Amino acid sequence: MLRAYVREGDRLVPTDFDPAAGTQLTGAVWYSLTDPTREEDKFVEACLGIDIPTRREMQDIEPSARLYSEEGAEFMTITALIEDEAGQVVKTPITFVLRNDQLVTVRYADPKPFRLYERLVSRPTAGEVGGERVMIGLLESFIDRLAQLLENTGDGIDQISREVFGNKSTKPTRKTRDLQSLIERIGKKGDVLTLARESLVSISRLVSFHQSSGSENQKSVRERKQEIKVLQRDAAALSDHATFLSDKITFLLDATLGLINLEQNQIIKIFSVAAVVFLPPTLVASIYGMNFQFMPELSWPLGYPFALGLMVLSAAVPYLFFKRSGWL
């Protein structure tokens, strides 16, 4: 789908444009391509004199394939985060092409920051709205979205921390099962943080590349210099916060695994003590289970109660010893 935003005074008006209609489009500031067809790509390429990168080219991870200048245009690709149908956070590439203060965005998903900014860009604003300003506004929306994602993830990590260190379950099996479910939740939070850091790094690289690239509109560069610095500071701050949350995730994972090991060691200790407690009675029963012809206790009327009492005594002595030593 191709949606063009045309400048009308101090605001941008969206227009759903069909290249097959054969009409011309003038005054467009922003070409928004969403899962574009080849005809739509060709139309935008003819309007701006550039080559739109393919979906496969957008997925390349090499910096030279994501950030480069060609034919007087800047090609910049970031990694954005979206939620799939199952509610899981996944990544998708989004390419920004900036030339002569005209912007082209190419995407194969519908991130929430795009929907939010599309509603804002149609409102009247102070000053002239150009392609660079639209790109900065979109990046600000992505950073705001990432900040909200990190905040929600941090709240989830705090909740997991309370559950890890405040587990009051008295049954070892249930407690171990609860800790195992916490490991799965910790892993999911860690995946989200990894994706968030990857997205923030890609935004920081885009901003640095755009700032270092020569621009034909030096006045625009001076006007947007402060906004770009704010973007850099916000991206760096969020990246540091994501690193802090990742360290906390690592600590919680180690703590959870340590608690599971303690629970398993407790179970093994119980079995070990039980084996030691029942070993002497087993020895007594084995002695009197021998098939020797001459055993005085076999003809003794109190032999059977004596053997039972001896087995109970031999089991009680180790148990009381372990109990007094604090092993149970």
Short mmCIF file of C-alpha atoms in Angstrom, two decimals:
data_model
loop_
_atom_site.label_atom_id
_atom_site.label_comp_id
_atom_site.label_asym_id
_atom_site.label_seq_id
_atom_site.Cartn_x
_atom_site.Cartn_y
_atom_site.Cartn_z
CA MET A 1 0.00 0.00 0.00
CA LEU A 2 1.20 3.49 -0.87
CA ARG A 3 0.10 6.46 1.18
CA ALA A 4 1.48 9.88 0.30
CA TYR A 5 1.45 12.87 2.65
CA VAL A 6 1.14 16.18 0.85
CA ARG A 7 1.99 19.49 2.50
CA GLU A 8 -0.92 21.89 2.84
CA GLY A 9 0.17 24.93 4.79
CA ASP A 10 1.51 23.88 8.18
CA ARG A 11 0.25 20.30 8.11
CA LEU A 12 0.41 17.13 6.05
CA VAL A 13 -2.64 15.61 4.41
CA PRO A 14 -2.61 11.81 3.84
CA THR A 15 -3.65 10.49 0.45
CA ASP A 16 -4.09 6.84 -0.46
CA PHE A 17 -2.53 6.82 -3.90
CA ASP A 18 -2.88 4.16 -6.57
CA PRO A 19 -0.01 4.26 -9.12
CA ALA A 20 -2.12 2.24 -11.54
CA ALA A 21 -4.50 5.20 -11.92
CA GLY A 22 -1.88 6.97 -14.01
CA THR A 23 -2.22 10.31 -12.21
CA GLN A 24 0.71 12.44 -11.09
CA LEU A 25 1.51 13.25 -7.48
CA THR A 26 2.99 16.65 -6.64
CA GLY A 27 3.96 18.23 -3.36
CA ALA A 28 4.43 14.95 -1.51
CA VAL A 29 6.67 15.15 1.55
CA TRP A 30 6.36 11.59 2.83
CA TYR A 31 5.82 8.40 0.85
CA SER A 32 4.71 5.63 3.20
CA LEU A 33 5.11 2.19 1.62
CA THR A 34 3.55 -0.69 3.54
CA ASP A 35 4.13 -4.15 2.04
CA PRO A 36 4.50 -2.45 -1.33
CA THR A 37 3.89 -3.99 -4.72
CA ARG A 38 6.45 -3.73 -7.49
CA GLU A 39 4.32 -1.09 -9.25
CA GLU A 40 4.30 1.08 -6.12
CA ASP A 41 8.07 0.73 -5.77
CA LYS A 42 8.58 1.77 -9.38
CA PHE A 43 6.30 4.78 -8.97
CA VAL A 44 8.20 6.11 -5.96
CA GLU A 45 11.51 5.38 -7.64
CA ALA A 46 10.38 7.46 -10.64
CA CYS A 47 9.25 10.32 -8.40
CA LEU A 48 12.51 10.59 -6.43
CA GLY A 49 15.03 9.02 -8.79
CA ILE A 50 16.15 6.34 -6.34
CA ASP A 51 16.10 2.56 -6.02
CA ILE A 52 13.83 1.21 -3.26
CA PRO A 53 15.59 -1.62 -1.36
CA THR A 54 13.94 -5.01 -1.43
CA ARG A 55 12.73 -6.84 1.65
CA ARG A 56 15.72 -9.16 1.54
CA GLU A 57 18.13 -6.22 1.35
CA MET A 58 16.42 -4.60 4.33
CA GLN A 59 17.06 -7.71 6.43
CA ASP A 60 20.83 -7.60 5.94
CA ILE A 61 22.67 -6.93 9.18
CA GLU A 62 25.85 -5.45 7.75
CA PRO A 63 26.16 -1.73 8.58
CA SER A 64 27.14 -1.01 4.99
CA ALA A 65 23.85 -2.53 3.80
CA ARG A 66 21.75 -0.64 6.33
CA LEU A 67 23.34 2.80 6.30
CA TYR A 68 24.61 4.20 3.01
CA SER A 69 24.28 7.14 0.63
CA GLU A 70 23.41 6.70 -3.02
CA GLU A 71 22.40 9.14 -5.74
CA GLY A 72 22.15 11.99 -3.25
CA ALA A 73 19.84 10.08 -0.94
CA GLU A 74 20.38 8.60 2.51
CA PHE A 75 19.27 4.99 3.00
CA MET A 76 18.84 4.11 6.65
CA THR A 77 17.34 0.93 8.11
CA ILE A 78 16.41 0.30 11.73
CA THR A 79 15.15 -2.73 13.61
CA ALA A 80 11.66 -2.03 14.96
CA LEU A 81 9.63 -4.12 17.40
CA ILE A 82 6.05 -5.25 16.89
CA GLU A 83 3.68 -7.72 18.51
CA ASP A 84 2.64 -10.74 16.49
CA GLU A 85 -0.75 -12.42 16.59
CA ALA A 86 0.26 -14.41 19.68
CA GLY A 87 1.23 -11.24 21.54
CA GLN A 88 4.96 -11.99 21.33
CA VAL A 89 7.46 -9.21 20.61
CA VAL A 90 9.24 -9.74 17.29
CA LYS A 91 11.50 -7.55 15.16
CA THR A 92 10.98 -6.16 11.70
CA PRO A 93 13.18 -3.91 9.51
CA ILE A 94 12.05 -0.42 8.51
CA THR A 95 13.93 1.62 5.92
CA PHE A 96 14.04 5.43 5.76
CA VAL A 97 15.10 7.05 2.48
CA LEU A 98 15.71 10.79 2.71
CA ARG A 99 16.38 12.94 -0.33
CA ASN A 100 15.84 16.66 -0.84
CA ASP A 101 13.80 16.82 2.37
CA GLN A 102 11.45 14.15 1.00
CA LEU A 103 11.05 10.95 2.98
CA VAL A 104 10.22 7.41 1.92
CA THR A 105 9.50 4.73 4.53
CA VAL A 106 9.43 1.08 3.55
CA ARG A 107 7.99 -1.50 5.92
CA TYR A 108 6.37 -4.91 5.87
CA ALA A 109 4.56 -4.61 9.19
CA ASP A 110 2.43 -2.06 11.01
CA PRO A 111 4.26 -0.91 14.16
CA LYS A 112 2.26 1.06 16.68
CA PRO A 113 4.53 4.17 16.52
CA PHE A 114 3.60 4.57 12.85
CA ARG A 115 -0.11 4.56 13.64
CA LEU A 116 0.38 7.08 16.44
CA TYR A 117 2.53 9.43 14.40
CA GLU A 118 0.23 9.26 11.37
CA ARG A 119 -2.50 10.77 13.53
CA LEU A 120 -0.18 13.48 14.84
CA VAL A 121 1.35 14.52 11.54
CA SER A 122 -2.03 15.62 10.14
CA ARG A 123 -2.42 18.25 12.86
CA PRO A 124 -1.28 21.85 12.29
CA THR A 125 2.22 22.51 13.60
CA ALA A 126 4.46 25.51 14.00
CA GLY A 127 6.98 25.85 11.22
CA GLU A 128 7.49 23.98 8.00
CA VAL A 129 7.09 20.21 7.99
CA GLY A 130 9.57 18.38 5.79
CA GLY A 131 10.79 14.85 5.28
CA GLU A 132 13.58 15.16 7.82
CA ARG A 133 11.17 16.42 10.45
CA VAL A 134 8.85 13.50 9.74
CA MET A 135 11.73 11.04 10.14
CA ILE A 136 12.76 12.60 13.46
CA GLY A 137 9.16 12.47 14.64
CA LEU A 138 8.91 8.79 13.73
CA LEU A 139 12.15 8.00 15.54
CA GLU A 140 10.88 9.86 18.60
CA SER A 141 7.73 7.72 18.49
CA PHE A 142 9.82 4.56 18.30
CA ILE A 143 11.97 5.67 21.25
CA ASP A 144 8.86 6.50 23.29
CA ARG A 145 7.47 3.06 22.49
CA LEU A 146 10.72 1.39 23.51
CA ALA A 147 10.76 3.38 26.75
CA GLN A 148 7.26 2.12 27.54
CA LEU A 149 8.30 -1.43 26.66
CA LEU A 150 11.34 -1.24 28.97
CA GLU A 151 9.20 0.20 31.75
CA ASN A 152 6.69 -2.64 31.47
CA THR A 153 9.51 -5.17 31.29
CA GLY A 154 11.11 -3.66 34.39
CA ASP A 155 7.83 -3.94 36.30
CA GLY A 156 7.57 -7.58 35.23
CA ILE A 157 11.12 -8.25 36.39
CA ASP A 158 10.35 -6.69 39.79
CA GLN A 159 7.32 -8.97 40.11
CA ILE A 160 9.43 -12.01 39.25
CA SER A 161 12.01 -10.93 41.83
CA ARG A 162 9.35 -10.81 44.53
CA GLU A 163 8.14 -14.26 43.55
CA VAL A 164 11.65 -15.72 43.51
CA PHE A 165 12.66 -14.48 46.94
CA GLY A 166 9.20 -14.56 48.51
CA ASN A 167 8.09 -18.09 47.58
CA LYS A 168 6.21 -19.36 50.66
CA SER A 169 5.31 -22.79 49.31
CA THR A 170 6.10 -25.54 51.86
CA LYS A 171 5.87 -28.45 49.43
CA PRO A 172 9.25 -28.98 47.71
CA THR A 173 7.70 -30.37 44.53
CA ARG A 174 5.32 -27.44 44.13
CA LYS A 175 8.02 -24.92 44.98
CA THR A 176 10.37 -26.41 42.40
CA ARG A 177 7.61 -26.36 39.80
CA ASP A 178 6.91 -22.69 40.56
CA LEU A 179 10.60 -21.85 40.16
CA GLN A 180 10.73 -23.67 36.84
CA SER A 181 7.82 -21.58 35.54
CA LEU A 182 9.66 -18.47 36.71
CA ILE A 183 12.66 -19.50 34.60
CA GLU A 184 10.42 -19.51 31.52
CA ARG A 185 9.13 -16.03 32.36
CA ILE A 186 12.69 -14.79 32.98
CA GLY A 187 13.73 -16.16 29.59
CA LYS A 188 10.89 -14.32 27.85
CA LYS A 189 11.82 -11.05 29.55
CA GLY A 190 15.43 -11.59 28.52
CA ASP A 191 14.37 -12.07 24.89
CA VAL A 192 12.40 -8.81 24.96
CA LEU A 193 15.38 -6.93 26.40
CA THR A 194 17.68 -8.36 23.72
CA LEU A 195 15.33 -7.18 20.98
CA ALA A 196 14.93 -3.76 22.62
CA ARG A 197 18.69 -3.26 22.82
CA GLU A 198 19.07 -4.30 19.19
CA SER A 199 16.43 -1.76 18.17
CA LEU A 200 18.03 1.01 20.24
CA VAL A 201 21.46 0.30 18.75
CA SER A 202 20.03 0.49 15.23
CA ILE A 203 18.36 3.84 16.01
CA SER A 204 21.58 5.23 17.50
CA ARG A 205 23.52 4.21 14.40
CA LEU A 206 20.91 5.79 12.13
CA VAL A 207 21.02 9.09 14.03
CA SER A 208 24.84 9.14 14.00
CA PHE A 209 24.93 8.34 10.30
CA HIS A 210 22.39 11.03 9.45
CA GLN A 211 24.18 13.60 11.58
CA SER A 212 27.54 12.88 9.97
CA SER A 213 26.21 12.83 6.41
CA GLY A 214 26.38 15.98 4.40
CA SER A 215 23.02 17.61 3.75
CA GLU A 216 22.01 19.92 0.96
CA ASN A 217 19.83 21.91 3.34
CA GLN A 218 22.26 23.25 5.91
CA LYS A 219 19.55 25.43 7.45
CA SER A 220 17.50 22.34 8.14
CA VAL A 221 20.52 20.69 9.72
CA ARG A 222 20.96 23.59 12.12
CA GLU A 223 17.28 23.59 13.03
CA ARG A 224 17.18 19.86 13.72
CA LYS A 225 20.57 19.62 15.42
CA GLN A 226 19.15 19.92 18.92
CA GLU A 227 16.40 17.40 18.21
CA ILE A 228 18.94 14.91 16.92
CA LYS A 229 21.05 15.37 20.06
CA VAL A 230 17.98 14.68 22.18
CA LEU A 231 17.35 11.50 20.18
CA GLN A 232 20.93 10.39 20.76
CA ARG A 233 20.73 11.05 24.50
CA ASP A 234 17.39 9.26 24.83
CA ALA A 235 18.60 6.24 22.86
CA ALA A 236 21.82 6.05 24.93
CA ALA A 237 19.91 6.38 28.21
CA LEU A 238 17.44 3.68 27.25
CA SER A 239 20.27 1.43 26.09
CA ASP A 240 21.96 1.81 29.50
CA HIS A 241 18.67 1.05 31.23
CA ALA A 242 18.22 -2.06 29.06
CA THR A 243 21.72 -3.17 30.05
CA PHE A 244 20.82 -2.70 33.73
CA LEU A 245 17.66 -4.78 33.30
CA SER A 246 19.67 -7.46 31.47
CA ASP A 247 22.08 -7.67 34.40
CA LYS A 248 19.11 -8.01 36.74
CA ILE A 249 17.69 -10.76 34.55
CA THR A 250 21.01 -12.61 34.77
CA PHE A 251 21.02 -12.25 38.57
CA LEU A 252 17.44 -13.55 38.85
CA LEU A 253 18.22 -16.47 36.58
CA ASP A 254 21.26 -17.43 38.66
CA ALA A 255 19.26 -17.02 41.88
CA THR A 256 16.38 -19.15 40.57
CA LEU A 257 18.71 -21.91 39.43
CA GLY A 258 20.44 -21.76 42.82
CA LEU A 259 17.12 -22.15 44.65
CA ILE A 260 16.18 -25.10 42.45
CA ASN A 261 19.52 -26.74 43.26
CA LEU A 262 18.91 -26.17 46.98
CA GLU A 263 15.48 -27.79 46.73
CA GLN A 264 16.89 -30.74 44.83
CA ASN A 265 19.74 -31.09 47.34
CA GLN A 266 17.18 -31.07 50.15
CA ILE A 267 15.31 -33.94 48.53
CA ILE A 268 18.53 -35.88 47.98
CA LYS A 269 19.48 -35.29 51.61
CA ILE A 270 16.16 -36.70 52.81
CA PHE A 271 16.66 -39.83 50.75
CA SER A 272 20.24 -40.17 51.99
CA VAL A 273 19.18 -39.86 55.64
CA ALA A 274 16.35 -42.35 55.08
CA ALA A 275 18.80 -44.82 53.55
CA VAL A 276 21.14 -44.45 56.55
CA VAL A 277 18.27 -44.79 59.04
CA PHE A 278 16.95 -47.99 57.49
CA LEU A 279 20.35 -49.55 56.93
CA PRO A 280 20.85 -50.91 60.53
CA PRO A 281 17.35 -52.50 60.71
CA THR A 282 18.04 -54.10 57.36
CA LEU A 283 21.28 -55.51 58.75
CA VAL A 284 19.50 -56.96 61.79
CA ALA A 285 16.77 -58.48 59.63
CA SER A 286 19.41 -59.96 57.32
CA ILE A 287 21.23 -61.60 60.21
CA TYR A 288 18.10 -63.31 61.49
CA GLY A 289 17.12 -64.23 57.98
CA MET A 290 20.13 -66.53 57.62
CA ASN A 291 19.32 -70.23 57.21
CA PHE A 292 21.74 -71.58 59.81
CA GLN A 293 20.68 -74.65 61.77
CA PHE A 294 21.95 -73.49 65.13
CA MET A 295 20.76 -69.97 66.10
CA PRO A 296 19.94 -69.56 69.82
CA GLU A 297 17.33 -66.87 69.23
CA LEU A 298 15.24 -69.15 66.98
CA SER A 299 14.15 -71.30 69.92
CA TRP A 300 13.94 -68.38 72.35
CA PRO A 301 10.32 -67.32 73.13
CA LEU A 302 11.30 -63.61 73.21
CA GLY A 303 13.51 -63.82 70.13
CA TYR A 304 11.01 -62.25 67.73
CA PRO A 305 10.15 -59.25 69.99
CA PHE A 306 13.87 -58.88 70.69
CA ALA A 307 14.68 -58.72 66.95
CA LEU A 308 11.91 -56.17 66.33
CA GLY A 309 13.04 -54.01 69.23
CA LEU A 310 16.63 -54.18 68.04
CA MET A 311 15.59 -53.03 64.56
CA VAL A 312 13.56 -50.12 65.97
CA LEU A 313 16.43 -49.11 68.24
CA SER A 314 18.98 -49.29 65.43
CA ALA A 315 16.73 -47.02 63.31
CA ALA A 316 15.95 -44.55 66.11
CA VAL A 317 19.57 -43.93 67.11
CA PRO A 318 20.73 -42.55 63.70
CA TYR A 319 17.52 -40.54 63.37
CA LEU A 320 17.98 -38.87 66.75
CA PHE A 321 21.63 -38.22 65.96
CA PHE A 322 20.79 -36.47 62.68
CA LYS A 323 18.00 -34.53 64.34
CA ARG A 324 20.23 -33.30 67.13
CA SER A 325 22.96 -32.34 64.62
CA GLY A 326 20.48 -30.18 62.70
CA TRP A 327 20.64 -32.19 59.50
CA LEU A 328 16.87 -32.69 59.41
#
